Amino acid sequence: MRLLLDENLDSAELMALLRQAGHHVETREKGTLDPEVWAHAQQHALIVLTANPPDFETLATGRDDHHGLLLVYGDRDPVKQMRAAEIARAIAFVEEVHGAGLRGLRVNLNEWRR
């Protein structure tokens, strides 16, 4: 998959796991506004991976032509928060089912935990 990590998930561990799995992974500079992140993803055919679902779901609303949105929802219980390895495994499972393209889809990764 061609992924753009939003800054809230931008970690060396997650990037390494995703790249080891064969994904193309990009990030933007810290502080880049969500609409700019979204525009860059659409211009470069990247799937946005974010832990900021409300803002990116708003950007995707009414657009079925976007390149895909992978959403990680937070949990008040720190034990239930998705860690980098869990996110990478969930993405692998999504890819098994949907392939590398997620055009027009919004995927809640929390539901794809194994």
Tab-separated table of N, CA, C and O in Angstrom:
chain	number	residue	atom	x	y	z
A	1	MET	N	0.841	-1.183	0.000
A	1	MET	CA	0.000	0.000	0.000
A	1	MET	C	0.884	1.243	0.000
A	1	MET	O	1.990	1.214	0.520
A	2	ARG	N	0.344	2.294	-0.556
A	2	ARG	CA	1.014	3.605	-0.534
A	2	ARG	C	0.341	4.427	0.565
A	2	ARG	O	-0.820	4.801	0.432
A	3	LEU	N	1.093	4.673	1.648
A	3	LEU	CA	0.529	5.274	2.851
A	3	LEU	C	1.127	6.636	3.169
A	3	LEU	O	2.322	6.856	2.965
A	4	LEU	N	0.290	7.501	3.716
A	4	LEU	CA	0.735	8.777	4.279
A	4	LEU	C	0.349	8.772	5.748
A	4	LEU	O	-0.839	8.739	6.081
A	5	LEU	N	1.353	8.741	6.625
A	5	LEU	CA	1.098	8.745	8.063
A	5	LEU	C	0.863	10.164	8.539
A	5	LEU	O	1.699	11.053	8.326
A	6	ASP	N	-0.268	10.372	9.179
A	6	ASP	CA	-0.537	11.650	9.820
A	6	ASP	C	0.411	11.771	11.013
A	6	ASP	O	0.857	10.762	11.575
A	7	GLU	N	0.693	12.989	11.421
A	7	GLU	CA	1.702	13.206	12.460
A	7	GLU	C	1.365	12.531	13.785
A	7	GLU	O	2.266	12.215	14.555
A	8	ASN	N	0.091	12.273	14.048
A	8	ASN	CA	-0.267	11.634	15.318
A	8	ASN	C	0.098	10.156	15.364
A	8	ASN	O	0.057	9.545	16.412
A	9	LEU	N	0.476	9.576	14.231
A	9	LEU	CA	0.932	8.184	14.196
A	9	LEU	C	2.360	8.064	13.668
A	9	LEU	O	2.861	6.963	13.482
A	10	ASP	N	2.987	9.184	13.439
A	10	ASP	CA	4.332	9.213	12.881
A	10	ASP	C	5.349	8.764	13.926
A	10	ASP	O	5.752	9.521	14.787
A	11	SER	N	5.701	7.489	13.865
A	11	SER	CA	6.718	6.968	14.778
A	11	SER	C	7.687	6.117	13.974
A	11	SER	O	7.309	5.484	12.982
A	12	ALA	N	8.931	6.101	14.409
A	12	ALA	CA	9.954	5.307	13.724
A	12	ALA	C	9.576	3.830	13.731
A	12	ALA	O	9.782	3.123	12.743
A	13	GLU	N	9.007	3.362	14.845
A	13	GLU	CA	8.635	1.954	14.948
A	13	GLU	C	7.568	1.583	13.924
A	13	GLU	O	7.702	0.583	13.205
A	14	LEU	N	6.508	2.374	13.842
A	14	LEU	CA	5.437	2.074	12.900
A	14	LEU	C	5.935	2.173	11.462
A	14	LEU	O	5.647	1.309	10.634
A	15	MET	N	6.699	3.212	11.172
A	15	MET	CA	7.233	3.358	9.809
A	15	MET	C	8.098	2.153	9.438
A	15	MET	O	7.988	1.625	8.329
A	16	ALA	N	8.946	1.708	10.358
A	16	ALA	CA	9.814	0.560	10.079
A	16	ALA	C	8.993	-0.706	9.830
A	16	ALA	O	9.270	-1.457	8.889
A	17	LEU	N	7.986	-0.944	10.668
A	17	LEU	CA	7.142	-2.135	10.498
A	17	LEU	C	6.421	-2.115	9.155
A	17	LEU	O	6.336	-3.142	8.465
A	18	LEU	N	5.902	-0.968	8.776
A	18	LEU	CA	5.168	-0.863	7.520
A	18	LEU	C	6.099	-1.023	6.326
A	18	LEU	O	5.757	-1.699	5.349
A	19	ARG	N	7.276	-0.440	6.408
A	19	ARG	CA	8.239	-0.572	5.309
A	19	ARG	C	8.748	-2.013	5.198
A	19	ARG	O	8.933	-2.521	4.087
A	20	GLN	N	8.953	-2.679	6.336
A	20	GLN	CA	9.370	-4.080	6.312
A	20	GLN	C	8.314	-4.955	5.649
A	20	GLN	O	8.629	-5.973	5.039
A	21	ALA	N	7.061	-4.543	5.775
A	21	ALA	CA	5.958	-5.290	5.157
A	21	ALA	C	5.796	-4.936	3.678
A	21	ALA	O	4.912	-5.463	3.010
A	22	GLY	N	6.652	-4.033	3.164
A	22	GLY	CA	6.628	-3.714	1.743
A	22	GLY	C	5.802	-2.506	1.355
A	22	GLY	O	5.600	-2.256	0.164
A	23	HIS	N	5.331	-1.750	2.342
A	23	HIS	CA	4.527	-0.566	2.043
A	23	HIS	C	5.407	0.643	1.740
A	23	HIS	O	6.496	0.789	2.298
A	24	HIS	N	4.915	1.490	0.869
A	24	HIS	CA	5.512	2.808	0.637
A	24	HIS	C	4.936	3.710	1.719
A	24	HIS	O	3.711	3.791	1.858
A	25	VAL	N	5.789	4.382	2.497
A	25	VAL	CA	5.305	5.201	3.616
A	25	VAL	C	5.908	6.598	3.539
A	25	VAL	O	7.120	6.747	3.395
A	26	GLU	N	5.038	7.589	3.633
A	26	GLU	CA	5.457	8.988	3.666
A	26	GLU	C	4.851	9.671	4.882
A	26	GLU	O	3.852	9.200	5.436
A	27	THR	N	5.455	10.788	5.262
A	27	THR	CA	4.903	11.665	6.289
A	27	THR	C	5.042	13.097	5.798
A	27	THR	O	5.731	13.361	4.810
A	28	ARG	N	4.408	13.999	6.485
A	28	ARG	CA	4.543	15.431	6.211
A	28	ARG	C	5.215	16.061	7.425
A	28	ARG	O	5.296	15.447	8.489
A	29	GLU	N	5.667	17.287	7.278
A	29	GLU	CA	6.298	17.983	8.398
A	29	GLU	C	5.323	18.113	9.563
A	29	GLU	O	4.119	18.296	9.358
A	30	LYS	N	5.855	18.026	10.788
A	30	LYS	CA	5.025	18.249	11.978
A	30	LYS	C	4.366	19.610	11.848
A	30	LYS	O	4.980	20.576	11.397
A	31	GLY	N	3.108	19.682	12.224
A	31	GLY	CA	2.377	20.936	12.180
A	31	GLY	C	1.663	21.204	10.866
A	31	GLY	O	0.944	22.198	10.748
A	32	THR	N	1.841	20.315	9.874
A	32	THR	CA	1.113	20.489	8.611
A	32	THR	C	-0.376	20.324	8.896
A	32	THR	O	-0.790	19.378	9.563
A	33	LEU	N	-1.157	21.255	8.418
A	33	LEU	CA	-2.603	21.227	8.669
A	33	LEU	C	-3.257	20.049	7.955
A	33	LEU	O	-2.814	19.637	6.866
A	34	ASP	N	-4.320	19.523	8.567
A	34	ASP	CA	-5.004	18.353	8.022
A	34	ASP	C	-5.435	18.529	6.565
A	34	ASP	O	-5.242	17.610	5.763
A	35	PRO	N	-6.012	19.689	6.174
A	35	PRO	CA	-6.394	19.836	4.758
A	35	PRO	C	-5.189	19.735	3.809
A	35	PRO	O	-5.325	19.223	2.694
A	36	GLU	N	-4.026	20.182	4.260
A	36	GLU	CA	-2.824	20.072	3.435
A	36	GLU	C	-2.356	18.620	3.352
A	36	GLU	O	-1.903	18.171	2.293
A	37	VAL	N	-2.445	17.892	4.465
A	37	VAL	CA	-2.099	16.472	4.475
A	37	VAL	C	-3.028	15.733	3.509
A	37	VAL	O	-2.585	14.934	2.678
A	38	TRP	N	-4.314	16.019	3.604
A	38	TRP	CA	-5.314	15.374	2.750
A	38	TRP	C	-5.049	15.676	1.274
A	38	TRP	O	-5.051	14.771	0.441
A	39	ALA	N	-4.793	16.939	0.965
A	39	ALA	CA	-4.543	17.336	-0.431
A	39	ALA	C	-3.302	16.628	-0.983
A	39	ALA	O	-3.310	16.134	-2.122
A	40	HIS	N	-2.246	16.554	-0.175
A	40	HIS	CA	-1.024	15.875	-0.614
A	40	HIS	C	-1.318	14.396	-0.892
A	40	HIS	O	-0.861	13.853	-1.911
A	41	ALA	N	-2.070	13.771	-0.012
A	41	ALA	CA	-2.415	12.359	-0.200
A	41	ALA	C	-3.193	12.154	-1.493
A	41	ALA	O	-2.925	11.208	-2.242
A	42	GLN	N	-4.126	13.031	-1.776
A	42	GLN	CA	-4.935	12.872	-2.979
A	42	GLN	C	-4.101	13.133	-4.236
A	42	GLN	O	-4.251	12.441	-5.238
A	43	GLN	N	-3.216	14.113	-4.168
A	43	GLN	CA	-2.376	14.433	-5.335
A	43	GLN	C	-1.386	13.320	-5.659
A	43	GLN	O	-1.000	13.151	-6.812
A	44	HIS	N	-0.968	12.570	-4.641
A	44	HIS	CA	0.063	11.556	-4.831
A	44	HIS	C	-0.448	10.124	-4.648
A	44	HIS	O	0.345	9.191	-4.483
A	45	ALA	N	-1.777	9.962	-4.705
A	45	ALA	CA	-2.420	8.635	-4.616
A	45	ALA	C	-1.972	7.865	-3.382
A	45	ALA	O	-1.556	6.708	-3.458
A	46	LEU	N	-2.075	8.509	-2.212
A	46	LEU	CA	-1.687	7.903	-0.944
A	46	LEU	C	-2.915	7.668	-0.072
A	46	LEU	O	-3.852	8.471	-0.065
A	47	ILE	N	-2.887	6.589	0.681
A	47	ILE	CA	-3.923	6.280	1.660
A	47	ILE	C	-3.515	6.957	2.969
A	47	ILE	O	-2.393	6.776	3.438
A	48	VAL	N	-4.412	7.729	3.562
A	48	VAL	CA	-4.101	8.420	4.809
A	48	VAL	C	-4.311	7.465	5.980
A	48	VAL	O	-5.356	6.837	6.107
A	49	LEU	N	-3.301	7.374	6.848
A	49	LEU	CA	-3.358	6.608	8.087
A	49	LEU	C	-3.305	7.601	9.227
A	49	LEU	O	-2.329	8.329	9.377
A	50	THR	N	-4.379	7.662	10.022
A	50	THR	CA	-4.476	8.689	11.059
A	50	THR	C	-5.144	8.182	12.329
A	50	THR	O	-5.955	7.265	12.288
A	51	ALA	N	-4.787	8.821	13.428
A	51	ALA	CA	-5.478	8.604	14.704
A	51	ALA	C	-6.335	9.822	15.016
A	51	ALA	O	-6.668	10.089	16.163
A	52	ASN	N	-6.693	10.551	13.983
A	52	ASN	CA	-7.534	11.743	14.084
A	52	ASN	C	-8.754	11.552	13.171
A	52	ASN	O	-8.926	12.291	12.208
A	53	PRO	N	-9.576	10.530	13.462
A	53	PRO	CA	-10.685	10.220	12.568
A	53	PRO	C	-11.660	11.365	12.282
A	53	PRO	O	-12.006	11.566	11.109
A	54	PRO	N	-12.115	12.131	13.276
A	54	PRO	CA	-13.142	13.125	12.961
A	54	PRO	C	-12.733	14.127	11.881
A	54	PRO	O	-13.508	14.401	10.966
A	55	ASP	N	-11.529	14.652	11.970
A	55	ASP	CA	-11.106	15.663	11.000
A	55	ASP	C	-10.963	15.088	9.599
A	55	ASP	O	-11.372	15.708	8.616
A	56	PHE	N	-10.400	13.899	9.491
A	56	PHE	CA	-10.208	13.323	8.159
A	56	PHE	C	-11.501	12.745	7.594
A	56	PHE	O	-11.694	12.755	6.377
A	57	GLU	N	-12.392	12.262	8.444
A	57	GLU	CA	-13.696	11.827	7.934
A	57	GLU	C	-14.453	13.017	7.364
A	57	GLU	O	-15.130	12.898	6.346
A	58	THR	N	-14.321	14.175	8.001
A	58	THR	CA	-14.950	15.392	7.481
A	58	THR	C	-14.376	15.730	6.110
A	58	THR	O	-15.120	16.072	5.187
A	59	LEU	N	-13.070	15.637	5.960
A	59	LEU	CA	-12.442	15.925	4.665
A	59	LEU	C	-12.875	14.941	3.585
A	59	LEU	O	-12.961	15.296	2.411
A	60	ALA	N	-13.175	13.711	3.969
A	60	ALA	CA	-13.571	12.686	3.000
A	60	ALA	C	-15.071	12.689	2.700
A	60	ALA	O	-15.501	12.088	1.717
A	61	THR	N	-15.853	13.368	3.528
A	61	THR	CA	-17.303	13.357	3.360
A	61	THR	C	-17.694	13.881	1.979
A	61	THR	O	-17.218	14.915	1.529
A	62	GLY	N	-18.557	13.119	1.329
A	62	GLY	CA	-19.069	13.506	0.017
A	62	GLY	C	-18.102	13.223	-1.117
A	62	GLY	O	-18.360	13.601	-2.250
A	63	ARG	N	-16.984	12.573	-0.801
A	63	ARG	CA	-15.989	12.267	-1.833
A	63	ARG	C	-15.744	10.764	-1.857
A	63	ARG	O	-15.163	10.216	-0.950
A	64	ASP	N	-16.195	10.130	-2.898
A	64	ASP	CA	-15.949	8.696	-3.048
A	64	ASP	C	-14.693	8.434	-3.880
A	64	ASP	O	-14.324	7.289	-4.098
A	65	ASP	N	-14.055	9.512	-4.353
A	65	ASP	CA	-12.904	9.359	-5.235
A	65	ASP	C	-11.569	9.475	-4.500
A	65	ASP	O	-10.521	9.468	-5.126
A	66	HIS	N	-11.594	9.557	-3.153
A	66	HIS	CA	-10.332	9.659	-2.424
A	66	HIS	C	-9.605	8.314	-2.458
A	66	HIS	O	-10.169	7.284	-2.809
A	67	HIS	N	-8.343	8.321	-2.070
A	67	HIS	CA	-7.504	7.123	-2.196
A	67	HIS	C	-7.562	6.199	-0.996
A	67	HIS	O	-6.884	5.175	-0.972
A	68	GLY	N	-8.363	6.528	-0.018
A	68	GLY	CA	-8.551	5.648	1.130
A	68	GLY	C	-8.151	6.308	2.433
A	68	GLY	O	-7.334	7.222	2.466
A	69	LEU	N	-8.770	5.812	3.495
A	69	LEU	CA	-8.580	6.374	4.825
A	69	LEU	C	-8.530	5.222	5.816
A	69	LEU	O	-9.468	4.431	5.906
A	70	LEU	N	-7.398	5.087	6.513
A	70	LEU	CA	-7.238	4.086	7.564
A	70	LEU	C	-7.287	4.820	8.896
A	70	LEU	O	-6.451	5.698	9.154
A	71	LEU	N	-8.270	4.484	9.708
A	71	LEU	CA	-8.547	5.225	10.936
A	71	LEU	C	-8.238	4.399	12.168
A	71	LEU	O	-8.642	3.242	12.272
A	72	VAL	N	-7.517	5.015	13.108
A	72	VAL	CA	-7.227	4.384	14.391
A	72	VAL	C	-7.934	5.215	15.455
A	72	VAL	O	-7.648	6.397	15.616
A	73	TYR	N	-8.873	4.581	16.143
A	73	TYR	CA	-9.622	5.280	17.183
A	73	TYR	C	-8.945	5.064	18.528
A	73	TYR	O	-8.519	3.953	18.850
A	74	GLY	N	-8.850	6.127	19.310
A	74	GLY	CA	-8.254	6.059	20.635
A	74	GLY	C	-9.202	5.413	21.631
A	74	GLY	O	-10.393	5.260	21.372
A	75	ASP	N	-8.655	5.024	22.746
A	75	ASP	CA	-9.441	4.444	23.823
A	75	ASP	C	-8.972	5.066	25.113
A	75	ASP	O	-7.789	5.321	25.288
A	76	ARG	N	-9.888	5.311	26.015
A	76	ARG	CA	-9.512	5.919	27.297
A	76	ARG	C	-8.634	5.011	28.133
A	76	ARG	O	-7.844	5.463	28.939
A	77	ASP	N	-8.773	3.723	27.925
A	77	ASP	CA	-7.959	2.747	28.642
A	77	ASP	C	-6.659	2.554	27.862
A	77	ASP	O	-6.660	2.015	26.756
A	78	PRO	N	-5.524	3.003	28.420
A	78	PRO	CA	-4.248	2.893	27.688
A	78	PRO	C	-3.904	1.466	27.260
A	78	PRO	O	-3.233	1.266	26.253
A	79	VAL	N	-4.374	0.487	27.998
A	79	VAL	CA	-4.104	-0.911	27.653
A	79	VAL	C	-4.770	-1.283	26.323
A	79	VAL	O	-4.277	-2.136	25.589
A	80	LYS	N	-5.881	-0.633	26.007
A	80	LYS	CA	-6.623	-0.942	24.788
A	80	LYS	C	-6.180	-0.115	23.582
A	80	LYS	O	-6.664	-0.345	22.478
A	81	GLN	N	-5.278	0.843	23.779
A	81	GLN	CA	-4.774	1.646	22.661
A	81	GLN	C	-4.032	0.743	21.675
A	81	GLN	O	-3.301	-0.158	22.077
A	82	MET	N	-4.221	0.974	20.386
A	82	MET	CA	-3.504	0.192	19.384
A	82	MET	C	-2.039	0.623	19.349
A	82	MET	O	-1.741	1.799	19.242
A	83	ARG	N	-1.158	-0.341	19.450
A	83	ARG	CA	0.278	-0.099	19.365
A	83	ARG	C	0.726	-0.266	17.905
A	83	ARG	O	-0.022	-0.763	17.067
A	84	ALA	N	1.950	0.125	17.626
A	84	ALA	CA	2.472	0.073	16.259
A	84	ALA	C	2.333	-1.314	15.642
A	84	ALA	O	1.881	-1.456	14.498
A	85	ALA	N	2.704	-2.349	16.378
A	85	ALA	CA	2.626	-3.716	15.843
A	85	ALA	C	1.186	-4.106	15.526
A	85	ALA	O	0.923	-4.777	14.518
A	86	GLU	N	0.246	-3.697	16.370
A	86	GLU	CA	-1.170	-4.016	16.125
A	86	GLU	C	-1.689	-3.274	14.891
A	86	GLU	O	-2.465	-3.831	14.112
A	87	ILE	N	-1.263	-2.032	14.723
A	87	ILE	CA	-1.667	-1.261	13.547
A	87	ILE	C	-1.124	-1.929	12.289
A	87	ILE	O	-1.853	-2.114	11.309
A	88	ALA	N	0.144	-2.316	12.308
A	88	ALA	CA	0.758	-2.970	11.147
A	88	ALA	C	0.044	-4.284	10.821
A	88	ALA	O	-0.207	-4.584	9.647
A	89	ARG	N	-0.288	-5.085	11.842
A	89	ARG	CA	-1.010	-6.348	11.608
A	89	ARG	C	-2.405	-6.083	11.039
A	89	ARG	O	-2.857	-6.804	10.142
A	90	ALA	N	-3.096	-5.073	11.562
A	90	ALA	CA	-4.432	-4.748	11.063
A	90	ALA	C	-4.368	-4.321	9.596
A	90	ALA	O	-5.209	-4.722	8.788
A	91	ILE	N	-3.352	-3.544	9.243
A	91	ILE	CA	-3.194	-3.124	7.845
A	91	ILE	C	-2.921	-4.334	6.961
A	91	ILE	O	-3.463	-4.439	5.853
A	92	ALA	N	-2.127	-5.272	7.433
A	92	ALA	CA	-1.861	-6.497	6.662
A	92	ALA	C	-3.152	-7.272	6.416
A	92	ALA	O	-3.392	-7.777	5.314
A	93	PHE	N	-4.007	-7.342	7.420
A	93	PHE	CA	-5.282	-8.045	7.293
A	93	PHE	C	-6.196	-7.317	6.299
A	93	PHE	O	-6.827	-7.944	5.444
A	94	VAL	N	-6.242	-5.981	6.396
A	94	VAL	CA	-7.044	-5.191	5.449
A	94	VAL	C	-6.545	-5.439	4.027
A	94	VAL	O	-7.339	-5.625	3.100
A	95	GLU	N	-5.235	-5.471	3.864
A	95	GLU	CA	-4.663	-5.692	2.533
A	95	GLU	C	-5.000	-7.090	2.010
A	95	GLU	O	-5.265	-7.264	0.815
A	96	GLU	N	-5.023	-8.092	2.885
A	96	GLU	CA	-5.408	-9.450	2.475
A	96	GLU	C	-6.828	-9.462	1.909
A	96	GLU	O	-7.108	-10.149	0.936
A	97	VAL	N	-7.703	-8.704	2.534
A	97	VAL	CA	-9.119	-8.703	2.146
A	97	VAL	C	-9.396	-7.775	0.962
A	97	VAL	O	-10.122	-8.128	0.042
A	98	HIS	N	-8.811	-6.561	1.001
A	98	HIS	CA	-9.150	-5.533	0.007
A	98	HIS	C	-8.091	-5.318	-1.071
A	98	HIS	O	-8.347	-4.603	-2.035
A	99	GLY	N	-6.913	-5.866	-0.882
A	99	GLY	CA	-5.823	-5.570	-1.810
A	99	GLY	C	-5.149	-4.262	-1.421
A	99	GLY	O	-5.427	-3.685	-0.369
A	100	ALA	N	-4.274	-3.783	-2.295
A	100	ALA	CA	-3.469	-2.597	-1.977
A	100	ALA	C	-4.233	-1.289	-2.165
A	100	ALA	O	-3.814	-0.257	-1.685
A	101	GLY	N	-5.350	-1.320	-2.869
A	101	GLY	CA	-6.106	-0.098	-3.124
A	101	GLY	C	-7.346	-0.002	-2.249
A	101	GLY	O	-8.053	-0.986	-2.076
A	102	LEU	N	-7.555	1.155	-1.691
A	102	LEU	CA	-8.738	1.368	-0.839
A	102	LEU	C	-9.557	2.559	-1.339
A	102	LEU	O	-10.197	3.245	-0.559
A	103	ARG	N	-9.554	2.779	-2.621
A	103	ARG	CA	-10.213	3.953	-3.202
A	103	ARG	C	-11.647	4.079	-2.689
A	103	ARG	O	-12.454	3.169	-2.798
A	104	GLY	N	-11.915	5.245	-2.091
A	104	GLY	CA	-13.254	5.554	-1.608
A	104	GLY	C	-13.629	4.926	-0.278
A	104	GLY	O	-14.721	5.160	0.229
A	105	LEU	N	-12.748	4.117	0.315
A	105	LEU	CA	-13.070	3.417	1.558
A	105	LEU	C	-12.538	4.137	2.785
A	105	LEU	O	-11.483	4.757	2.754
A	106	ARG	N	-13.290	3.992	3.872
A	106	ARG	CA	-12.856	4.423	5.193
A	106	ARG	C	-12.836	3.170	6.056
A	106	ARG	O	-13.858	2.521	6.232
A	107	VAL	N	-11.663	2.843	6.581
A	107	VAL	CA	-11.499	1.595	7.309
A	107	VAL	C	-11.115	1.881	8.751
A	107	VAL	O	-10.108	2.543	9.016
A	108	ASN	N	-11.922	1.370	9.667
A	108	ASN	CA	-11.640	1.479	11.096
A	108	ASN	C	-10.695	0.329	11.463
A	108	ASN	O	-11.123	-0.824	11.544
A	109	LEU	N	-9.422	0.635	11.664
A	109	LEU	CA	-8.436	-0.421	11.942
A	109	LEU	C	-8.684	-1.130	13.260
A	109	LEU	O	-8.292	-2.282	13.433
A	110	ASN	N	-9.332	-0.458	14.209
A	110	ASN	CA	-9.615	-1.101	15.493
A	110	ASN	C	-10.454	-2.366	15.303
A	110	ASN	O	-10.330	-3.316	16.054
A	111	GLU	N	-11.282	-2.367	14.265
A	111	GLU	CA	-12.135	-3.534	13.995
A	111	GLU	C	-11.377	-4.651	13.272
A	111	GLU	O	-11.916	-5.739	13.109
A	112	TRP	N	-10.145	-4.392	12.854
A	112	TRP	CA	-9.359	-5.381	12.117
A	112	TRP	C	-8.229	-5.956	12.965
A	112	TRP	O	-7.342	-6.611	12.438
A	113	ARG	N	-8.297	-5.764	14.260
A	113	ARG	CA	-7.288	-6.358	15.144
A	113	ARG	C	-7.380	-7.865	15.088
A	113	ARG	O	-8.470	-8.428	14.989
A	114	ARG	N	-6.254	-8.518	15.189
A	114	ARG	CA	-6.243	-9.984	15.222
A	114	ARG	C	-5.759	-10.435	16.558
A	114	ARG	O	-4.937	-9.879	17.181
